[in-house]
Amino acid sequence: MKAAIVVFPGSNRERDAGRAITQASGTAPAYLWHQDTSLPAGLDLIVLPGGFSYGDYLRCGAMAAQSPIMREVKAAAGRGVAVLGICNGFQILAEAGLVPGVLMRNASLRFICRNVHLKVVATNSMFTAGYAPDQVIAVPVAHAEGNYFADDHTLDRLEGEGRVAFRYCDAAGVVTPATSVNGSARNIAGVFNDRRNVLGMMPHPENMTEAMLGGSDGSALFASLAKALP
Amino acid sequence: MSQITPEIIAGHGLTTDEYARVLEIMGREPNLTELGIFSVMWSEHCSYKSSRVHLKTLPTSGPRVICGPGENAGVVDLGDGLAAIFKMESHNHPSFIEPYQGAATGVGGILRDVFTMGARPIAILDPLRFGAPDHPKTRHLVGGVVAGIGGYGNCMGIPTVGGECSFHPAYDGNILVNAMTVGLARTDKIFYSAAAGVGNPVVYVGSKTGRDGIHGATMASAEFDETSEEKRPTVQVGDPFTEKLLLEACLELMASDAIVAIQDMGAAGLTSSSVEMASKGGVGIELMLDHVPQRETGMTAYEMMLSESQERMLMILKPGREAAARAIFEKWGLAFAVIGLVTDTGRLVLHHRGAVVADIPVGPLTDQSPIYHRPWEPTPPQPPIDPATIAEPADLGAALSALLGSPDLCSKRWIIEQYDHLVGGDTVVRPGGDAALLRLPGSPKGLAVATDCTPRYVQADPVAGGAQAVAECWRNLTAVGGLPLAITDCMNFGNPERPRIMGQFVGAIEGMAQACRALDFPVVSGNVSLYNETKGQGILPTPAIGGIALLDDHTRFATIAFKAPGEAILVVGRTAGWLGQSLYLRSATGREDGAPPPVDLAAERRTGDFVRDLIVRGQVRTCHDVADGGLLVALAEMALAGGRGADLTTPPGTRHRAAFWFGEDQARYLVAVPADAAGAILAAAAAAGVVAAALGVTGGDALTMDGRALADLAALRQVHEGWLPAYMAQA
Amino acid sequence: MKARIHVTLKHGVLDPQGKAIAGALASLGFAGIEDVRQGKFLELNLAETDRAKAEAAVRAMCEKLLANTVIENYTIELG
Amino acid sequence: MKARIHVTLKHGVLDPQGKAIAGALASLGFAGIEDVRQGKFLELNLAETDRAKAEAAVRAMCEKLLANTVIENYTIELG
Ligand SMILES: Nc1ncnc2c1ncn2[C@@H]1O[C@H](COP(=O)(O)OP(=O)(O)O)[C@@H](O)[C@H]1O
Ligand SMILES: [Mg+2]
């Protein structure tokens, strides 16, 4: 798998993502700079990492979404290249219009860093194929603005098209408003674009890939990609 | 007519004697800019004039110490070419005035201290002390401070993995916001601040200079009065985004060999950085202030020299490296300007708008800064408390519940979860236990970090309390399996001009020095914050200690959580039942008195070495040190963390059950081990001269004692987890 | 020329901050607060002196960056 | 009654957001932007119908919660 991670000013989980990719695929990713105007040839996967691009100022992800490299990322997504946006990367994808919806302030208004449970809703993607349908996994979140919002029409469409990837739930897999850690509409933690080659998600699978760090439920996501994109 | 009136001198916090010394050094009357420079350099904050003679008595060297106090941060050898660089600092006064920005810029400042030496920061810790929960300001301060620390550290992408948070009315008017950063560097890539090389360029990088916090450094050294909330515009606003860029740009430049010396601009910004660089290098510095990147128009030399705008650094570059360095900083979108050069005059010379606006000999400015041997009085000892005079509680379980749900002992999850403690992907033991553990990237080793202090002990007996703070930090690091290497400190005290307060400071230093020596735990950096006093009411003396410890194998560690049912619970260390200054005494009787628990440093070391050895050899995976609240509180924390209970037995012959279970005797650990391993461990303890005894067995979903139910875990969890969120939810 | 821009959430879009502020005001004892909405207020200093050109430029800035037109409205005042 | 509140940073206080926005606008090709300051804009619906009482209440809300008067100024419009 030939992967690249885009570094924006203020990205801070690019090395975490790089480690998870290397573990899963045996190949270290390239790091790209937000001002690059072209992508390396033959990329299979582009990752927009977590962090605080532009300090989360104005709106999370808004300024990064306007970076020169995002034009290339959009074009690559259009060609079917896999694009994974984690946390701030999800916010950037949403601001760039690559996935629908917006990420608002957490309902508590506070930053939240803790393990949460996710239900894997859709396993028919190259990101999630390695999970069992409805599998409950534990991964951390670490964000202040992960409160997914879209209008009802959009939410209905996402659900109808099977484009909800993950939902916040409890340890038993029960999805209720109380388990929506940040207030996300319909407990949505991750969504696909219409071609399912772009995934935006708030939780951090890259920080849950080793038992030593408290669990390895995030590994299957990277392993799925490595398998789909040999 | 003289420009410098007695009012101006007093307004700059200089005494008549100090001003006389200024005149002597200058050989003429200083102008206002020069006076401002003397004033900040000679402030308590920059000159350590009240504390210096005593700080000198702390042990600061050891086989692993690469650089002790005196630089931006301390440097300790971790082996394999790696060094830990760390320091703690206070931002107390600014955080009281504006909690969010005060705390945020405190974190920003301590981060710069560490990365200015070439280290990538890997951990932040934040010891916090607030006033009484029912004081009208406390809730707002807690919310703002925690949000500010998270706001800065999270954005920087550095995990905040530990700290403290306690409450006491003595902090009502002076909260303590201390912040510690630990960074990692290569031993052959450490950067120092001594300027060198006549003609070398002096380079300014980072944010532009505005009129931020002018006189912040003198404010941090002045006692609070009721008008200080009026001094509002001196608050600085932090910009963690710019600091993140500054960090990456500095590390990128540091990978080359362009830098001769580098120094962050902290308190007293351009003044202290340029003076310290010149003074350490024994050279002069000449600055062209017109070239300083400025955010506001019409700034005077005085304002530029005293501005405390954040996120700035001063560097001396090798000649000819300016262009390469500029390219890096401009790539990261940061200001870069050559603003002066190193000279051989030994003088700080400032040019502005075509005139020399200051010309001061650097040597005398720093060497002849005032030093005070302030008069001090020892704290009168308090009598020990005989447990027999304290009534046994009707219900031990209710007493436990009251303690676990108290502001000081309740879970700090509400705080911990507002900090990104996972970014970096190296957090092996998360906050919430004794010490956090980080693995070192690309190495089998791990680094444990913790901060500790028990101010009520220091108040009652400064020497014992100072020793206890160091010992407790050493114990917390040991409890995860770390070999403690060195400490940093943040000495938070009241007004040193009061002999009683000065006596607390002197005593605490003496106790700390004893413990550092006995435990081979030298001080490599630190910070002093005096005048934490409002209307004559001083804080509890609070020498916060931050320590680091090394694990050769980061897979051999212990956590506090009970891991399996049926394990034997052992207490290692002697329990006498010490109630003086204990939280139980306060909770049960409202009393805050008596002598604090004695600190037996030899026993501390013997016990800790024994426990660490068990962890390192893989025989113990569950360990918790015993501190505030004694054995039963520690046991409850282990049960809650592991989600399983315990059946406990009071040792036969125990004279006072509450004293046994809640006493705060030092040098103790609780461990849980497979039942069939307990005998051998008890025998090994006896052979090592360490007191150890069985206390019970893990299992169930409650704590039971001597055959009777004590407390349900679910109920305990509710009181333990409930207090802080419920408190913060009130408006 | 100075531009003053108000960016507000569209009707029907959830406003967690506004909601939290309303709750906090109520618990501070302020009664009768029916609704709170929080938006942004931006002030720009522009070198441009031509009103029409400035207006067009600021509108483009809003569309491209300053507002997320999926959920936000904006208004521009020049002066 | 409706209250419109502007909360802006005091003069001379660093505005990291404004600074970053100005940089982003410049790199998007918008020239001649001399300065950007970001503030908050709040709209409140109040049950109160007496103008003087509403004004006093909103002022108290600003002092207590809505503005950080250490570094921010606020203005109130009622209507
Ligand atoms: N302000 C804080 N920030 C981060 N972690 C905190 C804070 N306060 C307490 N903690 C964490 O909560 C746990 C319990 O704290 P404390 O009771 O002070 O521990 P100990 O008694 O072992 O020193 C520790 O892991 C500590 O790091
Ligand atoms: Mg402990």
PDB file of N, CA and C in Angstrom, chain A residues 9-13 15-16 19 33 52-55 57 110-115 140 142 207-208 210 212-213, chain B residues 120 154-155 157 239-241 244-245 331-332 414 417-428 430 439 554:
ATOM      1  N   PRO A   9      -0.225  23.017   8.812  1.00  0.00           N
ATOM      2  CA  PRO A   9       0.314  23.710   9.988  1.00  0.00           C
ATOM      3  C   PRO A   9      -0.629  23.441  11.167  1.00  0.00           C
ATOM      4  N   GLY A  10      -0.118  22.816  12.204  1.00  0.00           N
ATOM      5  CA  GLY A  10      -0.957  22.492  13.356  1.00  0.00           C
ATOM      6  C   GLY A  10      -1.402  21.038  13.416  1.00  0.00           C
ATOM      7  N   SER A  11      -1.116  20.243  12.392  1.00  0.00           N
ATOM      8  CA  SER A  11      -1.390  18.799  12.495  1.00  0.00           C
ATOM      9  C   SER A  11      -0.579  18.258  13.662  1.00  0.00           C
ATOM     10  N   ASN A  12      -1.132  17.282  14.399  1.00  0.00           N
ATOM     11  CA  ASN A  12      -0.308  16.741  15.481  1.00  0.00           C
ATOM     12  C   ASN A  12      -0.418  15.219  15.673  1.00  0.00           C
ATOM     13  N   ARG A  13      -1.258  14.562  14.889  1.00  0.00           N
ATOM     14  CA  ARG A  13      -1.282  13.098  15.002  1.00  0.00           C
ATOM     15  C   ARG A  13      -0.780  12.445  13.717  1.00  0.00           C
ATOM     16  N   ARG A  15       2.243  11.501  13.038  1.00  0.00           N
ATOM     17  CA  ARG A  15       3.154  10.393  13.330  1.00  0.00           C
ATOM     18  C   ARG A  15       2.396   9.193  13.887  1.00  0.00           C
ATOM     19  N   ASP A  16       1.348   9.454  14.649  1.00  0.00           N
ATOM     20  CA  ASP A  16       0.527   8.356  15.180  1.00  0.00           C
ATOM     21  C   ASP A  16      -0.070   7.568  14.011  1.00  0.00           C
ATOM     22  N   ARG A  19       2.535   5.538  12.133  1.00  0.00           N
ATOM     23  CA  ARG A  19       2.921   4.311  12.823  1.00  0.00           C
ATOM     24  C   ARG A  19       1.893   3.206  12.567  1.00  0.00           C
ATOM     25  N   TRP A  33       3.228  18.099   2.283  1.00  0.00           N
ATOM     26  CA  TRP A  33       3.091  19.430   2.882  1.00  0.00           C
ATOM     27  C   TRP A  33       1.880  20.125   2.296  1.00  0.00           C
ATOM     28  N   PHE A  52      -4.733  20.254  15.130  1.00  0.00           N
ATOM     29  CA  PHE A  52      -5.413  21.548  15.170  1.00  0.00           C
ATOM     30  C   PHE A  52      -4.880  22.376  14.002  1.00  0.00           C
ATOM     31  N   SER A  53      -5.233  21.985  12.766  1.00  0.00           N
ATOM     32  CA  SER A  53      -4.732  22.769  11.646  1.00  0.00           C
ATOM     33  C   SER A  53      -5.188  24.216  11.840  1.00  0.00           C
ATOM     34  N   TYR A  54      -4.290  25.119  11.629  1.00  0.00           N
ATOM     35  CA  TYR A  54      -4.540  26.556  11.829  1.00  0.00           C
ATOM     36  C   TYR A  54      -5.162  26.834  13.194  1.00  0.00           C
ATOM     37  N   GLY A  55      -4.753  26.033  14.181  1.00  0.00           N
ATOM     38  CA  GLY A  55      -5.193  26.303  15.547  1.00  0.00           C
ATOM     39  C   GLY A  55      -6.682  26.089  15.775  1.00  0.00           C
ATOM     40  N   TYR A  57      -8.754  27.752  14.409  1.00  0.00           N
ATOM     41  CA  TYR A  57      -9.297  29.104  14.403  1.00  0.00           C
ATOM     42  C   TYR A  57     -10.351  29.225  13.302  1.00  0.00           C
ATOM     43  N   ARG A 110     -16.923  21.070  26.072  1.00  0.00           N
ATOM     44  CA  ARG A 110     -15.576  20.768  26.555  1.00  0.00           C
ATOM     45  C   ARG A 110     -14.859  19.814  25.617  1.00  0.00           C
ATOM     46  N   PHE A 111     -13.538  19.907  25.626  1.00  0.00           N
ATOM     47  CA  PHE A 111     -12.707  18.912  24.954  1.00  0.00           C
ATOM     48  C   PHE A 111     -12.938  17.582  25.672  1.00  0.00           C
ATOM     49  N   ILE A 112     -12.986  16.493  24.902  1.00  0.00           N
ATOM     50  CA  ILE A 112     -13.172  15.175  25.518  1.00  0.00           C
ATOM     51  C   ILE A 112     -12.101  14.220  25.016  1.00  0.00           C
ATOM     52  N   CYS A 113     -11.322  13.682  25.936  1.00  0.00           N
ATOM     53  CA  CYS A 113     -10.351  12.648  25.598  1.00  0.00           C
ATOM     54  C   CYS A 113     -10.679  11.428  26.447  1.00  0.00           C
ATOM     55  N   ARG A 114     -11.197  10.394  25.815  1.00  0.00           N
ATOM     56  CA  ARG A 114     -11.490   9.165  26.559  1.00  0.00           C
ATOM     57  C   ARG A 114     -11.792   8.038  25.572  1.00  0.00           C
ATOM     58  N   ASN A 115     -11.759   6.829  26.051  1.00  0.00           N
ATOM     59  CA  ASN A 115     -12.176   5.712  25.214  1.00  0.00           C
ATOM     60  C   ASN A 115     -13.680   5.747  25.041  1.00  0.00           C
ATOM     61  N   PRO A 140     -10.271   5.598  21.324  1.00  0.00           N
ATOM     62  CA  PRO A 140     -10.421   6.896  21.993  1.00  0.00           C
ATOM     63  C   PRO A 140     -10.936   7.998  21.074  1.00  0.00           C
ATOM     64  N   ALA A 142     -10.601  12.359  21.005  1.00  0.00           N
ATOM     65  CA  ALA A 142      -9.874  13.488  21.599  1.00  0.00           C
ATOM     66  C   ALA A 142     -10.185  14.716  20.763  1.00  0.00           C
ATOM     67  N   ASN A 207      -4.660   5.397  17.560  1.00  0.00           N
ATOM     68  CA  ASN A 207      -4.148   5.351  18.934  1.00  0.00           C
ATOM     69  C   ASN A 207      -4.577   4.076  19.660  1.00  0.00           C
ATOM     70  N   MET A 208      -5.150   3.128  18.931  1.00  0.00           N
ATOM     71  CA  MET A 208      -5.605   1.870  19.544  1.00  0.00           C
ATOM     72  C   MET A 208      -5.172   0.700  18.670  1.00  0.00           C
ATOM     73  N   GLU A 210      -2.365  -1.381  19.650  1.00  0.00           N
ATOM     74  CA  GLU A 210      -1.451  -2.258  20.382  1.00  0.00           C
ATOM     75  C   GLU A 210      -2.035  -2.511  21.752  1.00  0.00           C
ATOM     76  N   MET A 212      -0.563  -2.979  24.331  1.00  0.00           N
ATOM     77  CA  MET A 212       0.245  -2.200  25.272  1.00  0.00           C
ATOM     78  C   MET A 212      -0.328  -0.806  25.529  1.00  0.00           C
ATOM     79  N   LEU A 213      -1.042  -0.265  24.529  1.00  0.00           N
ATOM     80  CA  LEU A 213      -1.614   1.073  24.683  1.00  0.00           C
ATOM     81  C   LEU A 213      -3.077   1.006  25.096  1.00  0.00           C
TER      82      LEU A 213
ATOM     83  N   ARG B 120      11.999  17.629  21.926  1.00  0.00           N
ATOM     84  CA  ARG B 120      10.581  17.598  21.571  1.00  0.00           C
ATOM     85  C   ARG B 120       9.795  17.276  22.840  1.00  0.00           C
ATOM     86  N   ASN B 154      -3.430  20.775  24.193  1.00  0.00           N
ATOM     87  CA  ASN B 154      -4.074  19.942  23.183  1.00  0.00           C
ATOM     88  C   ASN B 154      -3.714  20.418  21.792  1.00  0.00           C
ATOM     89  N   CYS B 155      -3.753  21.715  21.610  1.00  0.00           N
ATOM     90  CA  CYS B 155      -3.457  22.276  20.290  1.00  0.00           C
ATOM     91  C   CYS B 155      -2.000  22.010  19.910  1.00  0.00           C
ATOM     92  N   GLY B 157      -0.440  19.428  20.652  1.00  0.00           N
ATOM     93  CA  GLY B 157      -0.269  18.001  20.389  1.00  0.00           C
ATOM     94  C   GLY B 157       0.695  17.338  21.344  1.00  0.00           C
ATOM     95  N   ASP B 239      -1.169  31.992  21.928  1.00  0.00           N
ATOM     96  CA  ASP B 239      -1.463  31.570  20.559  1.00  0.00           C
ATOM     97  C   ASP B 239      -0.785  30.222  20.323  1.00  0.00           C
ATOM     98  N   PRO B 240      -1.437  29.133  20.774  1.00  0.00           N
ATOM     99  CA  PRO B 240      -0.796  27.823  20.687  1.00  0.00           C
ATOM    100  C   PRO B 240      -0.502  27.403  19.253  1.00  0.00           C
ATOM    101  N   PHE B 241      -1.277  27.904  18.325  1.00  0.00           N
ATOM    102  CA  PHE B 241      -1.017  27.563  16.930  1.00  0.00           C
ATOM    103  C   PHE B 241       0.357  28.083  16.514  1.00  0.00           C
ATOM    104  N   LYS B 244       3.061  26.035  18.122  1.00  0.00           N
ATOM    105  CA  LYS B 244       3.268  24.740  17.457  1.00  0.00           C
ATOM    106  C   LYS B 244       4.181  24.935  16.238  1.00  0.00           C
ATOM    107  N   LEU B 245       3.943  26.006  15.495  1.00  0.00           N
ATOM    108  CA  LEU B 245       4.788  26.270  14.333  1.00  0.00           C
ATOM    109  C   LEU B 245       6.207  26.591  14.787  1.00  0.00           C
ATOM    110  N   LYS B 331       8.904  29.325   5.933  1.00  0.00           N
ATOM    111  CA  LYS B 331       8.088  28.181   5.514  1.00  0.00           C
ATOM    112  C   LYS B 331       6.984  27.930   6.547  1.00  0.00           C
ATOM    113  N   TRP B 332       7.321  28.097   7.816  1.00  0.00           N
ATOM    114  CA  TRP B 332       6.332  27.871   8.868  1.00  0.00           C
ATOM    115  C   TRP B 332       5.506  29.126   9.157  1.00  0.00           C
ATOM    116  N   TRP B 414     -12.827  14.571  35.474  1.00  0.00           N
ATOM    117  CA  TRP B 414     -13.396  15.736  34.773  1.00  0.00           C
ATOM    118  C   TRP B 414     -12.271  16.604  34.187  1.00  0.00           C
ATOM    119  N   GLU B 417      -9.945  14.303  31.403  1.00  0.00           N
ATOM    120  CA  GLU B 417     -10.547  14.073  30.087  1.00  0.00           C
ATOM    121  C   GLU B 417     -10.629  15.336  29.238  1.00  0.00           C
ATOM    122  N   GLN B 418     -10.339  16.481  29.836  1.00  0.00           N
ATOM    123  CA  GLN B 418     -10.280  17.682  29.002  1.00  0.00           C
ATOM    124  C   GLN B 418      -8.887  17.884  28.416  1.00  0.00           C
ATOM    125  N   TYR B 419      -7.987  16.994  28.788  1.00  0.00           N
ATOM    126  CA  TYR B 419      -6.634  17.056  28.249  1.00  0.00           C
ATOM    127  C   TYR B 419      -6.428  15.875  27.312  1.00  0.00           C
ATOM    128  N   ASP B 420      -5.862  16.137  26.174  1.00  0.00           N
ATOM    129  CA  ASP B 420      -5.486  15.051  25.277  1.00  0.00           C
ATOM    130  C   ASP B 420      -4.283  14.349  25.907  1.00  0.00           C
ATOM    131  N   HIS B 421      -4.520  13.188  26.502  1.00  0.00           N
ATOM    132  CA  HIS B 421      -3.399  12.497  27.152  1.00  0.00           C
ATOM    133  C   HIS B 421      -2.905  11.329  26.314  1.00  0.00           C
ATOM    134  N   LEU B 422      -3.371  11.237  25.079  1.00  0.00           N
ATOM    135  CA  LEU B 422      -3.003  10.095  24.238  1.00  0.00           C
ATOM    136  C   LEU B 422      -2.218  10.484  22.996  1.00  0.00           C
ATOM    137  N   VAL B 423      -2.283  11.753  22.615  1.00  0.00           N
ATOM    138  CA  VAL B 423      -1.620  12.151  21.371  1.00  0.00           C
ATOM    139  C   VAL B 423      -0.135  11.780  21.438  1.00  0.00           C
ATOM    140  N   GLY B 424       0.373  11.313  20.340  1.00  0.00           N
ATOM    141  CA  GLY B 424       1.749  10.826  20.311  1.00  0.00           C
ATOM    142  C   GLY B 424       1.799   9.316  20.313  1.00  0.00           C
ATOM    143  N   GLY B 425       0.743   8.707  20.848  1.00  0.00           N
ATOM    144  CA  GLY B 425       0.663   7.248  20.794  1.00  0.00           C
ATOM    145  C   GLY B 425       1.700   6.538  21.646  1.00  0.00           C
ATOM    146  N   ASP B 426       2.160   7.172  22.704  1.00  0.00           N
ATOM    147  CA  ASP B 426       3.154   6.526  23.566  1.00  0.00           C
ATOM    148  C   ASP B 426       2.712   6.446  25.025  1.00  0.00           C
ATOM    149  N   THR B 427       1.463   6.789  25.303  1.00  0.00           N
ATOM    150  CA  THR B 427       0.997   6.780  26.686  1.00  0.00           C
ATOM    151  C   THR B 427       0.638   5.352  27.100  1.00  0.00           C
ATOM    152  N   VAL B 428       1.522   4.721  27.853  1.00  0.00           N
ATOM    153  CA  VAL B 428       1.317   3.329  28.273  1.00  0.00           C
ATOM    154  C   VAL B 428       0.445   3.291  29.525  1.00  0.00           C
ATOM    155  N   ARG B 430      -2.013   5.667  31.565  1.00  0.00           N
ATOM    156  CA  ARG B 430      -2.704   6.944  31.443  1.00  0.00           C
ATOM    157  C   ARG B 430      -2.817   7.635  32.800  1.00  0.00           C
ATOM    158  N   ARG B 439       6.221   5.426  26.737  1.00  0.00           N
ATOM    159  CA  ARG B 439       7.356   4.688  26.189  1.00  0.00           C
ATOM    160  C   ARG B 439       8.187   5.651  25.352  1.00  0.00           C
ATOM    161  N   HIS B 554       9.711  -0.967  29.100  1.00  0.00           N
ATOM    162  CA  HIS B 554       8.408  -0.320  29.355  1.00  0.00           C
ATOM    163  C   HIS B 554       7.248  -1.320  29.344  1.00  0.00           C
TER     164      HIS B 554
END
